[in-house]
Every structure is written in structure tokens, then in C-alpha cells.
Amino acid sequence: MDEEFLDRVMGEEGVGRVDEFTGQLWRIWRSLRDQGIHQSRHLGLFRSDYLLHTTETNGEATVSLKQVEFNTISSSFGALSQNVAKMHRYLAATTEYFNSSPFLKAENLPPNETIAGLAEGLVAAHRAYGSSSAWILFVVQPGERNVFDQRWLEYELIEKHSIHVIRQTFDELAISAQVVPDSRILQVKLPGLLPGGVETVEISTVYFRAGYTPNDYPTPRHYATRQVIESSVAIKCPSIQLQLAGGKKVQQVLTQPGVMERFLHDASPHLRSTWMDMWALKEPGVAGSEGVSRARREARNLVLKPQREGGGNNVYKEDIPSFLDTLPEEEREAWIAMTLIKTPEGLGNYLVRAGSGTEGAMKAEVVSELGIFGWALFGGPEKSIEEKEVGWLLRTKGKDSNEGGVAAGFSVLDSLVLVD
Ligand code: ADP
Ligand code: MG
């Protein structure tokens, strides 16, 4: 982990100075480093998202994959996408889709084993921690709707790997979590819930499915609870610094000439070719407003993104000029501009909404966003890296919707069909 790079981009001289939430997270990390506290092994369950981009050369349209963003925290829908793939496979087997398309047959539906794959990442961290009786902690939001995605991982961990999972919110952890002095072992108190009069469980791995939005920290006490967890030797998925590394600002800085190449010495030029143009509305320490002027000029082909996750935070196209009029100058550094991916036109499908039967099937022109899941366990005294690609997600939305989130109500879960 390149701490100097992250400090410069997300710390007090970078986004952390102008964006309150990024600053809060960065200061927790800073304070732990000042105290000499760190667990140098990190787990990431990642999802890299792509849209198809159309370009025209000599009057001929070609399509290629372009990256939308890279998620380092709470990359959701892995388990549900596996189940949706299973459902589509089942429908192919039972109905052959009424011969509606020659492509819709079982051999064109690729396997999707994301549940086992993501669980394997958590198991790798649990083993690296090295205490087989320890539990894995899922930090979740109160009234969590994504529970239907998350539980599958819990079942896989207990059934296939005999690893117990406890789900707790930051509010619950404020009371139940403690870090043992000296050993810095993370314990969660579960009085009355364990056999043999045992009152606490040791946590090997903390899987954050909350904590990626400022709404998860309504009071300073919530940040304090995050800090308690981060100060332990439990392996975090992700650690606070790995969460910061997933910031949109980091993704923009990586596109600058030579930056990615510092980290990936043998980087293929194909990697860069999957990125759209990105720039900062303002670079730290650089005077002038060229970034803003360019955003105004190119607004119709742009999306502006702040340092947030989870959907509903971006500003698109014609909304950009008036948004820029009201954005305080000092907040410009917290935003990046990204050229819009030009998705293929004329693709139709039915979007089916839950609970509304056949009435709920809506025919629409659609856009599909592909997510590729993988995990990485890295760091530790030996600075090792274990990593694996594990599965995929497809979300499909109406062509006219800018946003892409399923839980946010913009898109529906879908499956891939592979064709030549
Ligand atoms: P979030 O962290 O909120 O998920 P994203 O960067 O994924 O933010 O943006 C949300 C949605 O906006 C995406 O799912 C995608 O549908 C759309 N989007 C984001 N960037 C682009 C882009 N450059 N071109 C076209 N659509 C985009
Ligand atoms: Mg996204």
C-alpha cells in the first residue's frame, strides 16, 4: 500500500481537506498511524464495473468495454447475481424461452459462482489471521435491505467452512465491541447467546457492508466505533485506507500519464484503453479554473462525481452548468469530471419489477452494466498478494436513466448471454 500516494490524493493536502467525509476517514487512519497501530494485511472484495462504449471509425460502429468505476467497499449483488443466473438457466431448461432467440440456450449462459468465490476471499483472510475458533463480523446498516444478498455469504461460510458470522450495526458495536489492550484482539460481546457461559467471540475478519456513506455515521460516536474496529488486529475488508483507495479521485489520478505505470510495471496498454477521459474540477495547489471551464464546455458529454458510493450522488449532462454555478469554489477539488460512455442504441428488453406480475414487465430500450468480482488479500510482514477473479454481475436499466443502482431503484438484475 503506497501510503504517501494515498495521503497526497485523499489526505489533508488533497480531497480530505475539502470533503468532510473523506477527511473524517483519513483522519482516523492518520491517528492510528500516529499511535503506531496498524494491521498491515488487507482484504478487498472488489467489483470493477463496465459499460459498452460505441465508437465510429470510417462510418463503422465498434464496441468496447469502458470502466465506470472500481468498488473497494461493500461491492454488492454478487450472491443475487449468481441466483439470477440460476433463474435464467432454469427458465432456459424449462421453457427454452419459447424459441424467442437462437442465442437463449444453456450453453450460451456462462457459469456464475460468485458466492463461493467471495466467501473464499473471506476464508483466506480468516486463515491468515490464524485462529480457527474466531468469527467473522459483518458490519451492516440498520434495517439492511441488502440482507438478502449478504446472507448467502454467511450460509456459505458456516456450511462449507464452519466459520461463524455475526452481523452487527455500528450502533450495536458501540456497545458490544472491544479491543483487548496489548494484543489488540477484537472481541464482540454476545452475552447469553453462546454455549458454556462464554460471553465474547474473537473476530478474525471484519467485512464492512456499511460505512461507505456519511449517512452511516450520524454522530461522532459512529466514527469512534469505526476507529475502535480499525485499531484491532482483525483483518478488515476493506481497511479504512483500502476504502479510501477506491475513491473516485484516486481513479481519476490513476488516469494521469505515468501514475498507473508506477504501480503496474508491466501494465498492458489495453488497461488504459478501458478508461474514459477524467479530470479534476480543480487540482490541489493549482490556480485557475480550467477544469471547470472544460466541464462547462463539454457538459453534454459528461458526468461529475463526488467522493461517494452507493448511487444518487452524481451530476449528469444538462444539470452540470447550473450545478457548477452553485458549487462553492473550495469544494471543486472534491469533484471529478468523466466523459460519458456512449452505450449502444436500439437494444430492447423487458424490465420486470417485483410484485407486479406480468403487469410489471416493461418493454424498454436498455443499457447493461457488467460488474466483475474479485478478491485480494495482501500485505502482512511478507508483503504477499493472493488474488482471484470470482464472478460477475449484470445490471440492466432503461436507456434514459443516468444512474445504475439496483437498490436505488434504477436498474434490475440480469444475466450474461455469450454469443460469437
Ligand atoms: P456510484 O458509486 O454511485 O455507484 P458510479 O460511478 O458507478 O457511482 O455511477 C453511477 C451510475 O452512473 C453507473 O452505474 C452508470 O450507470 C452511470 N455512469 C457513471 N459514470 C458513467 C459514464 N462515464 N458514462 C455513462 N454512465 C456512467
Ligand atoms: Mg457504481
Short mmCIF file of C-alpha atoms and ligand atoms in Angstrom, two decimals:
data_model
loop_
_atom_site.label_atom_id
_atom_site.label_comp_id
_atom_site.label_asym_id
_atom_site.label_seq_id
_atom_site.Cartn_x
_atom_site.Cartn_y
_atom_site.Cartn_z
CA MET A 1 0.00 0.00 0.00
CA ASP A 2 1.54 3.30 -1.12
CA GLU A 3 0.70 5.46 1.91
CA GLU A 4 2.48 8.54 0.59
CA PHE A 5 0.36 8.44 -2.61
CA LEU A 6 -2.91 7.98 -0.69
CA ASP A 7 -2.02 10.76 1.75
CA ARG A 8 -1.29 13.13 -1.11
CA VAL A 9 -4.51 12.34 -3.02
CA MET A 10 -7.03 11.72 -0.21
CA GLY A 11 -5.36 13.33 2.83
CA GLU A 12 -5.06 16.80 4.30
CA GLU A 13 -3.39 18.22 1.17
CA GLY A 14 -5.88 16.55 -1.14
CA VAL A 15 -9.57 15.66 -1.08
CA GLY A 16 -9.58 15.11 2.70
CA ARG A 17 -9.19 18.88 3.19
CA VAL A 18 -12.24 19.83 1.13
CA ASP A 19 -14.54 16.83 1.55
CA GLU A 20 -15.77 16.34 5.11
CA PHE A 21 -16.44 12.58 4.84
CA THR A 22 -13.13 11.72 3.15
CA GLY A 23 -11.38 13.89 5.75
CA GLN A 24 -13.05 12.05 8.63
CA LEU A 25 -11.96 8.67 7.30
CA TRP A 26 -8.44 9.86 6.51
CA ARG A 27 -8.02 11.38 10.00
CA ILE A 28 -8.94 8.05 11.61
CA TRP A 29 -6.24 6.37 9.55
CA ARG A 30 -3.75 9.17 10.38
CA SER A 31 -4.48 8.92 14.10
CA LEU A 32 -3.93 5.14 14.10
CA ARG A 33 -0.62 5.59 12.31
CA ASP A 34 0.40 8.30 14.81
CA GLN A 35 -0.21 5.78 17.58
CA GLY A 36 1.83 3.17 15.71
CA ILE A 37 -1.21 0.94 15.31
CA HIS A 38 -1.79 -0.98 12.14
CA GLN A 39 -2.80 -4.32 10.70
CA SER A 40 -0.77 -4.40 7.52
CA ARG A 41 -2.80 -7.19 5.90
CA HIS A 42 -5.86 -6.08 3.92
CA LEU A 43 -8.72 -7.92 2.29
CA GLY A 44 -10.70 -6.46 -0.60
CA LEU A 45 -13.81 -7.97 -2.14
CA PHE A 46 -13.80 -5.79 -5.24
CA ARG A 47 -16.12 -5.13 -8.14
CA SER A 48 -14.99 -3.40 -11.32
CA ASP A 49 -17.91 -2.02 -13.38
CA TYR A 50 -18.06 -1.63 -17.17
CA LEU A 51 -20.40 -0.34 -19.86
CA LEU A 52 -20.17 -0.97 -23.60
CA HIS A 53 -18.87 2.07 -25.48
CA THR A 54 -19.61 2.71 -29.17
CA THR A 55 -17.13 4.46 -31.41
CA GLU A 56 -17.35 5.11 -35.09
CA THR A 57 -14.36 4.67 -37.35
CA ASN A 58 -14.80 5.21 -41.08
CA GLY A 59 -18.54 5.04 -40.68
CA GLU A 60 -18.36 1.68 -38.91
CA ALA A 61 -19.51 1.29 -35.33
CA THR A 62 -17.32 -0.75 -32.99
CA VAL A 63 -17.98 -1.50 -29.33
CA SER A 64 -15.51 -1.90 -26.47
CA LEU A 65 -15.71 -2.18 -22.67
CA LYS A 66 -15.08 1.00 -20.66
CA GLN A 67 -14.70 1.12 -16.91
CA VAL A 68 -17.38 3.02 -14.96
CA GLU A 69 -15.76 2.71 -11.54
CA PHE A 70 -13.85 0.38 -9.22
CA ASN A 71 -15.51 -0.51 -5.90
CA THR A 72 -13.37 -1.36 -2.87
CA ILE A 73 -16.12 -1.36 -0.20
CA SER A 74 -19.43 -3.17 0.06
CA SER A 75 -19.39 -4.38 -3.55
CA SER A 76 -22.90 -5.79 -3.51
CA PHE A 77 -25.11 -8.16 -5.51
CA GLY A 78 -22.58 -10.95 -6.00
CA ALA A 79 -24.84 -13.50 -4.38
CA LEU A 80 -28.03 -12.25 -6.02
CA SER A 81 -26.41 -12.19 -9.46
CA GLN A 82 -25.50 -15.86 -9.05
CA ASN A 83 -29.11 -16.60 -8.17
CA VAL A 84 -30.45 -14.59 -11.10
CA ALA A 85 -28.08 -16.51 -13.41
CA LYS A 86 -29.50 -19.72 -11.94
CA MET A 87 -33.04 -18.49 -12.54
CA HIS A 88 -32.28 -17.69 -16.20
CA ARG A 89 -30.62 -21.10 -16.59
CA TYR A 90 -33.73 -22.72 -15.07
CA LEU A 91 -36.00 -20.81 -17.45
CA ALA A 92 -33.84 -21.89 -20.39
CA ALA A 93 -34.13 -25.52 -19.28
CA THR A 94 -37.88 -25.45 -18.64
CA THR A 95 -39.14 -23.19 -21.44
CA GLU A 96 -36.24 -22.82 -23.89
CA TYR A 97 -37.54 -19.24 -23.85
CA PHE A 98 -40.25 -20.35 -26.29
CA ASN A 99 -37.67 -20.29 -29.10
CA SER A 100 -37.70 -16.49 -28.99
CA SER A 101 -33.98 -16.28 -29.81
CA PRO A 102 -31.41 -18.80 -31.12
CA PHE A 103 -28.92 -17.43 -28.54
CA LEU A 104 -31.03 -18.23 -25.49
CA LYS A 105 -29.80 -21.74 -24.79
CA ALA A 106 -28.00 -23.31 -21.84
CA GLU A 107 -24.54 -23.47 -23.45
CA ASN A 108 -24.54 -19.69 -24.01
CA LEU A 109 -25.18 -18.94 -20.32
CA PRO A 110 -21.78 -18.70 -18.58
CA PRO A 111 -21.35 -20.11 -15.05
CA ASN A 112 -21.58 -17.71 -12.12
CA GLU A 113 -20.10 -19.00 -8.85
CA THR A 114 -19.71 -15.64 -7.13
CA ILE A 115 -20.97 -16.77 -3.71
CA ALA A 116 -18.30 -19.44 -3.28
CA GLY A 117 -15.69 -17.10 -4.77
CA LEU A 118 -16.35 -14.15 -2.45
CA ALA A 119 -16.59 -16.46 0.56
CA GLU A 120 -13.21 -17.89 -0.42
CA GLY A 121 -11.72 -14.40 -0.02
CA LEU A 122 -13.16 -14.09 3.48
CA VAL A 123 -11.89 -17.60 4.31
CA ALA A 124 -8.39 -16.68 3.07
CA ALA A 125 -8.34 -13.70 5.46
CA HIS A 126 -9.72 -15.81 8.31
CA ARG A 127 -6.96 -18.41 7.77
CA ALA A 128 -4.26 -15.73 7.51
CA TYR A 129 -5.46 -14.35 10.86
CA GLY A 130 -4.80 -17.80 12.25
CA SER A 131 -7.38 -18.55 14.94
CA SER A 132 -9.82 -21.20 13.78
CA SER A 133 -12.34 -20.54 16.57
CA ALA A 134 -12.62 -16.83 15.70
CA TRP A 135 -15.73 -15.47 13.97
CA ILE A 136 -16.23 -13.17 11.01
CA LEU A 137 -18.05 -9.88 11.71
CA PHE A 138 -20.37 -8.36 9.08
CA VAL A 139 -20.85 -4.65 9.82
CA VAL A 140 -24.28 -3.82 8.39
CA GLN A 141 -26.72 -0.91 8.16
CA PRO A 142 -29.77 -0.79 10.45
CA GLY A 143 -32.81 -2.30 8.66
CA GLU A 144 -30.41 -3.50 5.94
CA ARG A 145 -32.26 -4.24 2.66
CA ASN A 146 -29.16 -5.83 1.18
CA VAL A 147 -29.52 -8.59 3.79
CA PHE A 148 -30.92 -10.81 1.01
CA ASP A 149 -27.60 -10.50 -0.81
CA GLN A 150 -25.41 -10.76 2.28
CA ARG A 151 -26.93 -13.81 3.97
CA TRP A 152 -25.81 -16.15 1.17
CA LEU A 153 -22.18 -15.45 2.07
CA GLU A 154 -22.94 -16.14 5.71
CA TYR A 155 -24.54 -19.51 4.84
CA GLU A 156 -21.58 -20.45 2.62
CA LEU A 157 -19.13 -19.61 5.45
CA ILE A 158 -20.93 -21.72 8.06
CA GLU A 159 -21.95 -24.62 5.80
CA LYS A 160 -18.80 -25.10 3.72
CA HIS A 161 -16.12 -23.68 6.03
CA SER A 162 -17.61 -23.98 9.56
CA ILE A 163 -16.90 -20.29 10.17
CA HIS A 164 -19.45 -18.42 12.29
CA VAL A 165 -20.68 -14.98 11.28
CA ILE A 166 -22.14 -12.26 13.48
CA ARG A 167 -23.98 -9.30 11.91
CA GLN A 168 -23.91 -6.00 13.83
CA THR A 169 -24.59 -2.34 13.13
CA PHE A 170 -22.29 0.49 14.25
CA ASP A 171 -24.86 1.27 16.98
CA GLU A 172 -24.68 -2.29 18.29
CA LEU A 173 -20.90 -2.38 18.02
CA ALA A 174 -20.59 0.84 20.03
CA ILE A 175 -21.72 -1.29 22.98
CA SER A 176 -20.55 -4.78 22.05
CA ALA A 177 -17.10 -4.29 20.50
CA GLN A 178 -13.89 -4.08 22.49
CA VAL A 179 -10.22 -4.24 21.67
CA VAL A 180 -8.07 -6.11 24.19
CA PRO A 181 -5.17 -3.90 25.33
CA ASP A 182 -1.72 -5.07 24.16
CA SER A 183 -2.90 -7.98 21.97
CA ARG A 184 -5.39 -5.65 20.17
CA ILE A 185 -7.67 -8.60 19.57
CA LEU A 186 -11.18 -7.51 18.52
CA GLN A 187 -13.90 -9.08 20.63
CA VAL A 188 -17.66 -8.81 20.32
CA LYS A 189 -19.72 -9.35 23.48
CA LEU A 190 -22.68 -11.66 22.94
CA PRO A 191 -23.96 -12.27 26.47
CA GLY A 192 -26.43 -15.12 26.74
CA LEU A 193 -26.01 -16.18 23.12
CA LEU A 194 -23.07 -18.57 23.41
CA PRO A 195 -22.86 -22.02 24.99
CA GLY A 196 -20.82 -22.81 28.12
CA GLY A 197 -21.11 -19.38 29.72
CA VAL A 198 -18.81 -17.82 27.08
CA GLU A 199 -19.61 -14.11 26.72
CA THR A 200 -17.38 -12.88 23.88
CA VAL A 201 -16.16 -14.03 20.49
CA GLU A 202 -12.85 -13.15 18.87
CA ILE A 203 -13.13 -11.61 15.40
CA SER A 204 -10.70 -12.67 12.67
CA THR A 205 -12.12 -10.63 9.80
CA VAL A 206 -14.39 -7.58 9.60
CA TYR A 207 -16.49 -7.36 6.45
CA PHE A 208 -17.85 -3.82 6.06
CA ARG A 209 -21.24 -3.74 4.35
CA ALA A 210 -21.82 -0.35 5.98
CA GLY A 211 -19.57 2.63 6.49
CA TYR A 212 -19.26 3.73 2.86
CA THR A 213 -21.62 6.72 3.16
CA PRO A 214 -21.71 9.61 5.64
CA ASN A 215 -25.29 8.52 6.50
CA ASP A 216 -23.74 5.52 8.26
CA TYR A 217 -22.01 7.91 10.69
CA PRO A 218 -24.77 10.20 12.06
CA THR A 219 -22.73 11.06 15.19
CA PRO A 220 -19.01 11.28 16.14
CA ARG A 221 -19.60 8.11 18.15
CA HIS A 222 -20.13 6.18 14.91
CA TYR A 223 -16.73 7.32 13.62
CA ALA A 224 -15.26 6.40 17.02
CA THR A 225 -16.69 2.88 16.66
CA ARG A 226 -15.12 2.57 13.20
CA GLN A 227 -11.82 3.67 14.76
CA VAL A 228 -12.07 1.03 17.51
CA ILE A 229 -12.54 -1.69 14.87
CA GLU A 230 -9.72 -0.32 12.71
CA SER A 231 -7.39 -0.27 15.74
CA SER A 232 -7.68 -4.05 16.14
CA VAL A 233 -5.58 -6.82 14.61
CA ALA A 234 -8.66 -8.26 12.89
CA ILE A 235 -8.24 -8.17 9.09
CA LYS A 236 -10.56 -5.58 7.63
CA CYS A 237 -12.43 -5.90 4.32
CA PRO A 238 -11.68 -3.20 3.47
CA SER A 239 -9.35 -1.37 5.85
CA ILE A 240 -10.08 2.34 6.03
CA GLN A 241 -7.12 3.06 3.73
CA LEU A 242 -8.29 0.49 1.17
CA GLN A 243 -11.73 2.15 1.29
CA LEU A 244 -10.04 5.49 0.55
CA ALA A 245 -8.13 3.90 -2.33
CA GLY A 246 -11.49 3.21 -4.01
CA GLY A 247 -12.34 6.92 -4.14
CA LYS A 248 -13.35 8.37 -7.48
CA LYS A 249 -10.49 10.86 -7.09
CA VAL A 250 -7.95 8.01 -6.97
CA GLN A 251 -9.46 6.59 -10.16
CA GLN A 252 -9.04 9.97 -11.86
CA VAL A 253 -5.44 10.42 -10.67
CA LEU A 254 -4.56 6.92 -11.92
CA THR A 255 -5.52 8.00 -15.46
CA GLN A 256 -2.85 10.73 -15.46
CA PRO A 257 0.22 9.84 -17.55
CA GLY A 258 2.67 7.58 -15.72
CA VAL A 259 0.65 7.16 -12.50
CA MET A 260 -0.80 3.70 -13.09
CA GLU A 261 2.56 2.61 -14.51
CA ARG A 262 4.16 3.37 -11.11
CA PHE A 263 2.03 0.59 -9.61
CA LEU A 264 1.82 -1.82 -12.54
CA HIS A 265 5.21 -2.00 -14.17
CA ASP A 266 4.14 -4.42 -16.87
CA ALA A 267 0.75 -2.77 -17.43
CA SER A 268 -0.79 -3.59 -20.76
CA PRO A 269 -1.86 -0.60 -22.89
CA HIS A 270 -5.23 -2.37 -23.11
CA LEU A 271 -5.85 -1.42 -19.48
CA ARG A 272 -5.61 2.30 -20.22
CA SER A 273 -7.81 1.84 -23.27
CA THR A 274 -10.68 0.79 -20.94
CA TRP A 275 -10.70 4.21 -19.28
CA MET A 276 -12.68 7.28 -20.26
CA ASP A 277 -11.19 10.74 -20.02
CA MET A 278 -11.25 12.05 -16.45
CA TRP A 279 -10.06 15.27 -14.90
CA ALA A 280 -10.37 17.22 -11.67
CA LEU A 281 -12.60 20.29 -11.49
CA LYS A 282 -9.61 21.68 -9.62
CA GLU A 283 -6.22 20.19 -8.76
CA PRO A 284 -4.88 20.94 -5.27
CA GLY A 285 -2.39 23.80 -5.27
CA VAL A 286 -3.12 24.70 -8.90
CA ALA A 287 -4.66 28.09 -9.55
CA GLY A 288 -7.22 28.78 -12.26
CA SER A 289 -10.47 27.22 -13.27
CA GLU A 290 -9.58 25.32 -16.44
CA GLY A 291 -11.19 22.12 -15.07
CA VAL A 292 -14.50 23.92 -14.51
CA SER A 293 -14.41 25.74 -17.87
CA ARG A 294 -13.82 22.45 -19.67
CA ALA A 295 -16.68 20.86 -17.73
CA ARG A 296 -18.98 23.67 -18.83
CA ARG A 297 -17.87 23.33 -22.46
CA GLU A 298 -18.28 19.54 -22.53
CA ALA A 299 -21.24 19.27 -20.12
CA ARG A 300 -23.46 17.40 -22.58
CA ASN A 301 -20.98 14.51 -22.69
CA LEU A 302 -20.06 14.47 -19.01
CA VAL A 303 -20.83 13.16 -15.57
CA LEU A 304 -19.49 14.87 -12.43
CA LYS A 305 -18.73 12.61 -9.45
CA PRO A 306 -18.04 13.42 -5.81
CA GLN A 307 -16.25 11.11 -3.34
CA ARG A 308 -19.32 8.99 -2.57
CA GLU A 309 -20.56 5.43 -3.12
CA GLY A 310 -23.94 3.82 -3.39
CA GLY A 311 -25.69 5.76 -6.12
CA GLY A 312 -27.61 9.02 -6.46
CA ASN A 313 -24.65 11.37 -5.93
CA ASN A 314 -23.51 12.18 -9.47
CA VAL A 315 -24.50 15.14 -11.66
CA TYR A 316 -25.19 14.45 -15.34
CA LYS A 317 -25.17 16.39 -18.60
CA GLU A 318 -27.56 19.34 -18.72
CA ASP A 319 -27.69 19.56 -14.91
CA ILE A 320 -23.96 20.34 -14.84
CA PRO A 321 -23.84 24.08 -15.70
CA SER A 322 -26.35 25.15 -13.02
CA PHE A 323 -24.71 22.81 -10.54
CA LEU A 324 -21.34 24.43 -11.24
CA ASP A 325 -22.93 27.85 -10.67
CA THR A 326 -23.79 26.91 -7.10
CA LEU A 327 -20.76 24.73 -6.20
CA PRO A 328 -18.60 26.66 -3.71
CA GLU A 329 -15.13 27.21 -5.15
CA GLU A 330 -13.38 25.43 -2.29
CA GLU A 331 -15.39 22.24 -2.97
CA ARG A 332 -14.27 21.94 -6.59
CA GLU A 333 -11.31 19.78 -5.58
CA ALA A 334 -13.70 17.15 -4.24
CA TRP A 335 -15.26 16.52 -7.67
CA ILE A 336 -14.04 14.79 -10.80
CA ALA A 337 -15.38 15.06 -14.34
CA MET A 338 -15.69 11.96 -16.53
CA THR A 339 -16.60 11.71 -20.20
CA LEU A 340 -19.80 9.75 -20.70
CA ILE A 341 -19.59 6.26 -22.08
CA LYS A 342 -21.64 6.09 -25.28
CA THR A 343 -23.69 2.93 -24.92
CA PRO A 344 -25.04 1.04 -27.96
CA GLU A 345 -28.51 2.06 -29.10
CA GLY A 346 -31.50 0.03 -30.15
CA LEU A 347 -31.21 -2.76 -27.59
CA GLY A 348 -34.59 -3.82 -26.25
CA ASN A 349 -35.59 -5.95 -23.29
CA TYR A 350 -38.28 -6.38 -20.66
CA LEU A 351 -37.59 -4.94 -17.20
CA VAL A 352 -39.54 -6.89 -14.58
CA ARG A 353 -40.44 -5.24 -11.28
CA ALA A 354 -41.01 -7.36 -8.20
CA GLY A 355 -44.55 -7.97 -7.02
CA SER A 356 -46.41 -6.71 -10.07
CA GLY A 357 -46.82 -9.95 -12.04
CA THR A 358 -46.99 -9.76 -15.83
CA GLU A 359 -48.26 -6.16 -15.50
CA GLY A 360 -44.81 -5.33 -14.15
CA ALA A 361 -42.94 -6.37 -17.29
CA MET A 362 -42.00 -3.16 -19.03
CA LYS A 363 -40.57 -3.15 -22.55
CA ALA A 364 -37.77 -0.63 -22.82
CA GLU A 365 -34.64 0.34 -24.69
CA VAL A 366 -31.92 -0.78 -22.31
CA VAL A 367 -28.29 -0.44 -21.24
CA SER A 368 -26.46 -3.17 -19.32
CA GLU A 369 -23.62 -2.64 -16.85
CA LEU A 370 -21.22 -5.52 -16.26
CA GLY A 371 -19.52 -5.93 -12.87
CA ILE A 372 -16.55 -8.27 -12.44
CA PHE A 373 -15.93 -9.52 -8.90
CA GLY A 374 -12.57 -10.45 -7.48
CA TRP A 375 -10.82 -10.59 -4.13
CA ALA A 376 -7.32 -9.74 -2.98
CA LEU A 377 -5.61 -10.49 0.32
CA PHE A 378 -2.38 -8.57 0.50
CA GLY A 379 0.28 -7.11 2.79
CA GLY A 380 1.41 -8.62 6.07
CA PRO A 381 5.04 -8.97 7.15
CA GLU A 382 5.91 -10.90 3.98
CA LYS A 383 4.06 -8.40 1.69
CA SER A 384 2.34 -11.24 -0.14
CA ILE A 385 -0.55 -10.96 -2.60
CA GLU A 386 -3.25 -13.57 -3.11
CA GLU A 387 -5.90 -12.63 -5.62
CA LYS A 388 -8.61 -14.16 -7.74
CA GLU A 389 -11.37 -13.21 -10.17
CA VAL A 390 -14.56 -14.88 -9.00
CA GLY A 391 -17.69 -13.95 -10.93
CA TRP A 392 -19.90 -11.33 -12.45
CA LEU A 393 -22.98 -9.17 -12.15
CA LEU A 394 -25.15 -7.71 -14.87
CA ARG A 395 -27.50 -4.81 -14.16
CA THR A 396 -29.83 -3.57 -16.86
CA LYS A 397 -31.60 -0.21 -16.86
CA GLY A 398 -33.76 1.90 -19.16
CA LYS A 399 -31.62 3.83 -21.65
CA ASP A 400 -32.82 7.18 -20.31
CA SER A 401 -31.76 6.58 -16.71
CA ASN A 402 -28.38 8.10 -15.89
CA GLU A 403 -27.82 6.19 -12.66
CA GLY A 404 -27.34 2.44 -12.39
CA GLY A 405 -28.11 1.19 -8.85
CA VAL A 406 -30.48 -1.73 -8.24
CA ALA A 407 -31.18 -0.96 -4.57
CA ALA A 408 -31.51 2.72 -5.51
CA GLY A 409 -34.35 1.67 -7.88
CA PHE A 410 -32.74 2.49 -11.23
CA SER A 411 -31.92 -0.92 -12.66
CA VAL A 412 -32.77 -4.62 -12.47
CA LEU A 413 -30.58 -7.69 -12.02
CA ASP A 414 -29.81 -9.51 -15.26
CA SER A 415 -27.60 -12.26 -16.73
CA LEU A 416 -25.00 -12.57 -19.44
CA VAL A 417 -25.55 -14.45 -22.68
CA LEU A 418 -22.34 -15.18 -24.59
CA VAL A 419 -22.51 -15.10 -28.38
CA ASP A 420 -19.85 -15.16 -31.09
P1 ADP B 1 -21.71 5.02 -7.58
O1 ADP B 1 -20.54 4.97 -6.68
O2 ADP B 1 -22.79 5.92 -7.10
O3 ADP B 1 -22.18 3.64 -7.98
P2 ADP B 1 -20.87 5.28 -10.38
O4 ADP B 1 -19.59 5.89 -10.81
O5 ADP B 1 -20.98 3.81 -10.52
O6 ADP B 1 -21.18 5.77 -8.90
O7 ADP B 1 -22.06 5.97 -11.20
C1 ADP B 1 -23.42 5.57 -11.04
C2 ADP B 1 -24.03 5.16 -12.37
O8 ADP B 1 -23.92 6.23 -13.30
C3 ADP B 1 -23.32 3.98 -13.03
O9 ADP B 1 -23.86 2.77 -12.58
C4 ADP B 1 -23.59 4.23 -14.52
O10 ADP B 1 -24.85 3.71 -14.91
C5 ADP B 1 -23.64 5.75 -14.60
N1 ADP B 1 -22.32 6.27 -15.02
C6 ADP B 1 -21.27 6.58 -14.24
N2 ADP B 1 -20.21 7.00 -14.97
C7 ADP B 1 -20.62 6.97 -16.26
C8 ADP B 1 -20.01 7.31 -17.52
N3 ADP B 1 -18.76 7.78 -17.59
N4 ADP B 1 -20.73 7.14 -18.64
C9 ADP B 1 -22.02 6.68 -18.60
N5 ADP B 1 -22.65 6.35 -17.46
C10 ADP B 1 -21.97 6.50 -16.30
MG MG B 2 -21.41 2.28 -9.20
#
